[in-house]
CSV table of C-alpha atoms in Angstrom, one decimal:
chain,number,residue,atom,x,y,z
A,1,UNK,CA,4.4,-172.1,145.6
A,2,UNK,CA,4.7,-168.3,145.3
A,3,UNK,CA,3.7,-165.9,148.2
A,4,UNK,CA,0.5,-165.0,147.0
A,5,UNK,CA,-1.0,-168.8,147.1
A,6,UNK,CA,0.7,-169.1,150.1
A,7,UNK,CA,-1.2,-166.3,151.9
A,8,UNK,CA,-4.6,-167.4,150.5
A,9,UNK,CA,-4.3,-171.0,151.6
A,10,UNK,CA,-3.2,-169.5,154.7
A,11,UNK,CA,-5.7,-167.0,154.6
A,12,UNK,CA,-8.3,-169.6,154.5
A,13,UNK,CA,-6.9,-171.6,157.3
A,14,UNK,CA,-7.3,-168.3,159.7
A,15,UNK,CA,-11.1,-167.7,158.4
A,16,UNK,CA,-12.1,-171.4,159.1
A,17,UNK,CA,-10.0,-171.2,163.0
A,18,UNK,CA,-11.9,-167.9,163.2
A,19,UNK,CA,-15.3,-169.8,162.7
A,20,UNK,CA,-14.4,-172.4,164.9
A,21,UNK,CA,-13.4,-170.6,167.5
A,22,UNK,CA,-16.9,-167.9,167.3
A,23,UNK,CA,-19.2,-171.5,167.0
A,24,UNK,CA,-16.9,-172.9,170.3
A,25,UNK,CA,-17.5,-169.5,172.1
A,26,UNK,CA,-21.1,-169.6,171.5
A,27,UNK,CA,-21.4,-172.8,172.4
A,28,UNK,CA,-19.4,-172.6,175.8
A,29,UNK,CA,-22.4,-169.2,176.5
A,30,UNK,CA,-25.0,-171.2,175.7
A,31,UNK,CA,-24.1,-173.9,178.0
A,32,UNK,CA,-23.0,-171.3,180.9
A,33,UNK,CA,-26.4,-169.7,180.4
A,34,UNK,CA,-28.7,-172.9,180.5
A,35,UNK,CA,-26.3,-173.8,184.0
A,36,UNK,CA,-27.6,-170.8,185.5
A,37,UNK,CA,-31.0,-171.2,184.4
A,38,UNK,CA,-30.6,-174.7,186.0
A,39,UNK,CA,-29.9,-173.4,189.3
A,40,UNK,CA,-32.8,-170.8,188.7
A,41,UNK,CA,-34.9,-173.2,188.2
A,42,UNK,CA,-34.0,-175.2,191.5
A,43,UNK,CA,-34.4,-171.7,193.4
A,44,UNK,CA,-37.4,-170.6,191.5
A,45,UNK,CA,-39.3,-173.1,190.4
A,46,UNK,CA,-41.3,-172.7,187.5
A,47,UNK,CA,-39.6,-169.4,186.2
A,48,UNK,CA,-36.9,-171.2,185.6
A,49,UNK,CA,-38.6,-173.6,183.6
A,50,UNK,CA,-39.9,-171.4,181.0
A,51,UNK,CA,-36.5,-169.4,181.0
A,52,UNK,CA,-35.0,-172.6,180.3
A,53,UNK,CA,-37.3,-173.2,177.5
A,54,UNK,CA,-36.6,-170.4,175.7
A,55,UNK,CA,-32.6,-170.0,175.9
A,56,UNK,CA,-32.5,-173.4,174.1
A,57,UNK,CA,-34.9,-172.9,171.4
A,58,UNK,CA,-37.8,-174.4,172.9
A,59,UNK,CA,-40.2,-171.6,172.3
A,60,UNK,CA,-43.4,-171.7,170.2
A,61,UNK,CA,-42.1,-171.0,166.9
A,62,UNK,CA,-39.6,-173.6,167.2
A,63,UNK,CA,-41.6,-176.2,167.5
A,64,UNK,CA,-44.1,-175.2,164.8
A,65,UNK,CA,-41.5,-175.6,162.9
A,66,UNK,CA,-40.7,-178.9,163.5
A,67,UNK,CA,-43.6,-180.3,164.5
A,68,UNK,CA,-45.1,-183.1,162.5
A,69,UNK,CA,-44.1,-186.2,161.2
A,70,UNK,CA,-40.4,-187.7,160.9
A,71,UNK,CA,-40.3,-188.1,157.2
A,72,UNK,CA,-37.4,-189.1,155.7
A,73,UNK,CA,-35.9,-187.8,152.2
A,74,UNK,CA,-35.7,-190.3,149.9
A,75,UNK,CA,-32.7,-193.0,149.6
A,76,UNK,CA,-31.8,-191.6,152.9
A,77,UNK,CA,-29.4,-194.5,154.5
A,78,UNK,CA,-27.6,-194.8,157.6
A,79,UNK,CA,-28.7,-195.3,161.6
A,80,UNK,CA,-32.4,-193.6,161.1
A,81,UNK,CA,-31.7,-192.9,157.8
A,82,UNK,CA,-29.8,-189.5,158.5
A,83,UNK,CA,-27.0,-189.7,155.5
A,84,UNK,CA,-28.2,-188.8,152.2
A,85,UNK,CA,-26.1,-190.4,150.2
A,86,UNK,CA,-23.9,-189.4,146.4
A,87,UNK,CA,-21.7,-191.3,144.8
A,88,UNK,CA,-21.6,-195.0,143.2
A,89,UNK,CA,-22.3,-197.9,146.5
A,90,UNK,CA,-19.4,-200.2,145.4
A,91,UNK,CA,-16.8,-197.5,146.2
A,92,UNK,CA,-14.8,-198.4,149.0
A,93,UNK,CA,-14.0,-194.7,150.4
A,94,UNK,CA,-16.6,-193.2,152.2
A,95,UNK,CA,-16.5,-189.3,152.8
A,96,UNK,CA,-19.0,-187.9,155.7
A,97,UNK,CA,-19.8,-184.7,155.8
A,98,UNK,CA,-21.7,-182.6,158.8
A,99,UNK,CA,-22.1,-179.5,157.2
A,100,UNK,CA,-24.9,-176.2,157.9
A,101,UNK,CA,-26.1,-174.5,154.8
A,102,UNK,CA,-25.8,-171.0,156.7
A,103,UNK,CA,-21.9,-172.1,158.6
A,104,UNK,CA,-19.3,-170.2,156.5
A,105,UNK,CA,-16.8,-172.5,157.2
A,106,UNK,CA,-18.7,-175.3,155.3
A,107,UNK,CA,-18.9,-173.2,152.5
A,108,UNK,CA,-15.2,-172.6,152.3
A,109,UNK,CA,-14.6,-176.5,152.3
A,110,UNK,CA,-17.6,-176.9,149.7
A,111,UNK,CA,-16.6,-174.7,147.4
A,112,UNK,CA,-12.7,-175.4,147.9
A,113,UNK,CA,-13.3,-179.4,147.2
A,114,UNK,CA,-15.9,-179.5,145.1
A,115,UNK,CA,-15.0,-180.3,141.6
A,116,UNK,CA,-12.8,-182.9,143.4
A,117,UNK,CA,-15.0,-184.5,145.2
A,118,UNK,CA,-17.2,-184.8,142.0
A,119,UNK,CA,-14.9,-186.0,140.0
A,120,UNK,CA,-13.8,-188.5,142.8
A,121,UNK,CA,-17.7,-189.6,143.1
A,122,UNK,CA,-17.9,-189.7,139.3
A,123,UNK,CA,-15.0,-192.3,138.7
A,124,UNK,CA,-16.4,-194.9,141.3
A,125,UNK,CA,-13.7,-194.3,143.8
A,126,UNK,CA,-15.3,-191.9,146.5
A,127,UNK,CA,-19.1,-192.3,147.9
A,128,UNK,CA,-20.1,-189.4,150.3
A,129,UNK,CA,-22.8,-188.9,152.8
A,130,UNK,CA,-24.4,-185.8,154.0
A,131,UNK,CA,-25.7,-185.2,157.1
A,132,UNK,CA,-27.7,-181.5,157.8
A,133,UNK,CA,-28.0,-179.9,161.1
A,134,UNK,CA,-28.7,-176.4,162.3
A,135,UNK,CA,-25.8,-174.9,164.3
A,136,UNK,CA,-26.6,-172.0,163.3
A,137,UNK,CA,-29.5,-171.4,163.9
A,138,UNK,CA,-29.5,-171.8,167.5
A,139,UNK,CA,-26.0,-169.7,167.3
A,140,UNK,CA,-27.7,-166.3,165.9
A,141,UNK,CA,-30.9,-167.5,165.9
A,142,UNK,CA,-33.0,-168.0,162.9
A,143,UNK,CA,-34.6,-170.7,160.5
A,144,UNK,CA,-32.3,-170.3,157.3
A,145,UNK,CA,-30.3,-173.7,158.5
A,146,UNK,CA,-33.2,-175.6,158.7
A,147,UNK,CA,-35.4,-174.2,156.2
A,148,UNK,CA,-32.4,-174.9,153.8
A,149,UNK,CA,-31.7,-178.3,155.2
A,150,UNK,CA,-35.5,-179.3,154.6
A,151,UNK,CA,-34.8,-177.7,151.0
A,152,UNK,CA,-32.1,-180.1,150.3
A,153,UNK,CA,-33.8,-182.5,151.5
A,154,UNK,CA,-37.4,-182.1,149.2
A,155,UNK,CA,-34.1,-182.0,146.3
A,156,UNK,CA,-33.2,-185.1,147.4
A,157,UNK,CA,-37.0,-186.6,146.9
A,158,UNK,CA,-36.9,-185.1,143.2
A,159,UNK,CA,-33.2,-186.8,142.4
A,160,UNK,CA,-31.5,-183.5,142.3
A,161,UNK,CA,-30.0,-183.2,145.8
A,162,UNK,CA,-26.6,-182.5,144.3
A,163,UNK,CA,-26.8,-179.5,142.1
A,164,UNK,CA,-29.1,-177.9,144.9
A,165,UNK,CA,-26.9,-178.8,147.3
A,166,UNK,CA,-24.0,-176.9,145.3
A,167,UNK,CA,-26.6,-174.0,144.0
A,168,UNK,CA,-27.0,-172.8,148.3
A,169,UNK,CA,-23.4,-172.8,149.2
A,170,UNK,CA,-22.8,-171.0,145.8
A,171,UNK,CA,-25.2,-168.4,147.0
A,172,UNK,CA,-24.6,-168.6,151.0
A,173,UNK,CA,-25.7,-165.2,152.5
A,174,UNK,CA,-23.3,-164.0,155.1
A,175,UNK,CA,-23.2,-165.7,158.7
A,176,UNK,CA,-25.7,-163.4,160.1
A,177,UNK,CA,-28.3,-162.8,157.0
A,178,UNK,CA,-30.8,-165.4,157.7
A,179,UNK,CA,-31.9,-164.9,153.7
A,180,UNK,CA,-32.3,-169.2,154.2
A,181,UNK,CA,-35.3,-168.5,156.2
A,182,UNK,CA,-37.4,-167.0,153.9
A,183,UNK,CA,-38.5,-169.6,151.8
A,184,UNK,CA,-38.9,-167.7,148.7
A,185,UNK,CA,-35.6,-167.4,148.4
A,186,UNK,CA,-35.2,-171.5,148.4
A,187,UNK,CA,-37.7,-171.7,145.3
A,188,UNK,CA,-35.4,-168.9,143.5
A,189,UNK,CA,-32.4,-171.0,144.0
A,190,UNK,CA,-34.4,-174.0,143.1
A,191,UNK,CA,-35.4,-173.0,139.7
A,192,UNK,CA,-31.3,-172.3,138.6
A,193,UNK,CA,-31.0,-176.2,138.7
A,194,UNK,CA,-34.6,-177.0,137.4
A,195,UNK,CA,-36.8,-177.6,140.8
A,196,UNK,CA,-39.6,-175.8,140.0
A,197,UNK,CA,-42.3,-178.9,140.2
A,198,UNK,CA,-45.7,-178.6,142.8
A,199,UNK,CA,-44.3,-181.4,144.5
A,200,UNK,CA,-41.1,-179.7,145.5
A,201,UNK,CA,-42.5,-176.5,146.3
A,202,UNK,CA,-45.1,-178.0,148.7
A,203,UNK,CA,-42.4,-180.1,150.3
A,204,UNK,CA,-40.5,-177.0,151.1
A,205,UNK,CA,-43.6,-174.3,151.9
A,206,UNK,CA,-44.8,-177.5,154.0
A,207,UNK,CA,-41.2,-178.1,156.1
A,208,UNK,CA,-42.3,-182.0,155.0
A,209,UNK,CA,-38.9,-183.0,156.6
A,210,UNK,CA,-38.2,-180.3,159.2
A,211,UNK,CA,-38.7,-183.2,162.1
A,212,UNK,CA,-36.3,-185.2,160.0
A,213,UNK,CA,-33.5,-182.0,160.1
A,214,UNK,CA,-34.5,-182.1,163.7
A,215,UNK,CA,-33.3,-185.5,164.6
A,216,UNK,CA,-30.3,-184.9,162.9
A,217,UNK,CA,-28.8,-182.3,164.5
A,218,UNK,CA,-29.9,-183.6,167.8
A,219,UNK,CA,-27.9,-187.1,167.0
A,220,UNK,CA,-25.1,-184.5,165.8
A,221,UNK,CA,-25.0,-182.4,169.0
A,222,UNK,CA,-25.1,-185.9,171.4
A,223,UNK,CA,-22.4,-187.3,169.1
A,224,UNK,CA,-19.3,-185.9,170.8
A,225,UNK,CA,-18.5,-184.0,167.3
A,226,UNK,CA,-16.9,-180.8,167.2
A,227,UNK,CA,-18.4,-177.7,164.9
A,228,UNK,CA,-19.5,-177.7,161.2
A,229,UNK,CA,-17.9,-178.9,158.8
A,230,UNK,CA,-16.9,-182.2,160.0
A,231,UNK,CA,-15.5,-184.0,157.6
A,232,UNK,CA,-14.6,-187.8,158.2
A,233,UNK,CA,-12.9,-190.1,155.2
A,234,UNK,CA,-13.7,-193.8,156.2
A,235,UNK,CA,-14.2,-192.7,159.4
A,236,UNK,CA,-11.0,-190.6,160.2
A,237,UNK,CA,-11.8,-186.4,160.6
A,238,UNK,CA,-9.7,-184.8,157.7
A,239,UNK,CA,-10.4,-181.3,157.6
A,240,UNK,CA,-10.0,-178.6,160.3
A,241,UNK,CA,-7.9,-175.5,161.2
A,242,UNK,CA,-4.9,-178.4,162.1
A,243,UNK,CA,-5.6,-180.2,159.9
A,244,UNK,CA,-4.1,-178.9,156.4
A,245,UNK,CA,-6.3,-180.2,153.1
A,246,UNK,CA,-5.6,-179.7,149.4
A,247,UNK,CA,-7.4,-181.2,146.7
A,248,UNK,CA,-4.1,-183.0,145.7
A,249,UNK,CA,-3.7,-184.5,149.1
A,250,UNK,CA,-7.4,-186.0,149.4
A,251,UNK,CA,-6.9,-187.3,146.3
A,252,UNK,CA,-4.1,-189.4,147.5
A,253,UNK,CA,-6.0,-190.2,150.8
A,254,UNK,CA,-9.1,-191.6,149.0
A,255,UNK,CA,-6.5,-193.2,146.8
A,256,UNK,CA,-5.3,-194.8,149.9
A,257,UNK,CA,-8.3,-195.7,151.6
A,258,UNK,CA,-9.1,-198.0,148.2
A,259,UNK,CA,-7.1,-199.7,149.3
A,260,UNK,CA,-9.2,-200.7,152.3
């Protein structure tokens, strides 16, 4: 391997312990702040309520965002239908991916495993399933993750859940450029892969699954999982900062788990 592979695979290593490490720190703040709001609200009363409220994305906008119906892509499978699944049913390895459309570190695996993992799913020997959640969002703050994530998910109802999915992380804005929230910018995409039908763009200007996004990042943040991406083959977390991937080694690990 010469020096110059080496220091980009390791390069890549650093960036995805770097985002780790920001999500982890933002997570361990959020929880310090909602403990002192906890004993606010004990001293305070209802103050401490409403400050509450607000520090964990409770406030109005929020929940006009999600508000309405739980509607669920379709050919969603899985416990409440969560997983959207790609990939031929009969194949015995299973890839699960937890993944935010604005989390950087997704994007590195996504575009890093891509034509592997298609090329996997395209010969019958790997199914995956994608489950969307909105880290980031209540990390910065902003919409993009679930606006993107309800996006994906109006794909899904038009069969062409895939090449959308790929089109965002292709075009991921940086970490802190919410350019997911504006919904414009969605339909753009959209139209690069051929979603450009009435029913799409009213399931995306309507949010039709935003309640659906909803439930699954609150199953993902009850589910003991660590940070975006998780990425579990037949069960068993694959890919993290200690966990060295290459497309050549996953190959031989699905190869493996064909084996059942």
């Amino acid at each position: 391997m010469s020096q110059k592979n080496s220091d980009g695979k390791r390069s890549a290593r650093e960036r995805l312990q770097e985002q780790r490490e920001r999500e982890q720190a933002r997570v361990k703040r959020k929880r310090a702040l909602i403990a002192g709001v906890a004993v606010a609200v004990v001293l305070g009363g209802g103050a401490g309520v409403a400050a509450l409220v607000a520090s964990s994305g409770g406030g109005k906008d929020n929940k006009q965002q999600t508000s309405g119906p739980l509607v669920a892509p379709q050919g969603a499978m899985g416990k409440d239908n969560l997983a959207i699944p790609v990939g031929k049913p009969e194949a015995k390895a299973t890839l699960a991916v937890y993944e935010d459309f604005r989390c950087p570190a997704c994007a590195l695996f996504e575009n890093g495993y891509r034509d592997t993992v298609h090329d996997l799913e395209a010969k019958g020997r790997l199914k995956s399933e994608y489950h969307l959640v909105t880290l980031i969002d209540k990390n910065i703050p902003g919409t993009g993750s679930l606006h993107a994530a309800n996006a994906a998910a109006c794909a899904q109802d038009a069969g062409k859940f895939t090449a959308y999915h790929d089109e965002l992380y292709k075009n991921q804005p940086p970490e802190t450029d919410d350019a997911f929230g504006k919904k414009d910018r969605l339909l753009e995409l959209a139209d690069k892969v051929g979603l450009n039908s009435p029913a799409f763009k009213r399931c995306v200007e309507g949010g039709t699954h935003n309640s659906w996004v909803q439930k699954s990042q609150n199953t993902f943040s009850t589910s003991g999982l660590q940070g975006t991406p998780t990425v579990l083959l037949n069960g068993k977390s694959i890919y993290g900062p200690t966990t060295p991937l290459t497309p050549q080694k996953f190959r031989e690990m699905v190869a493996e788990a064909q084996k059942g």
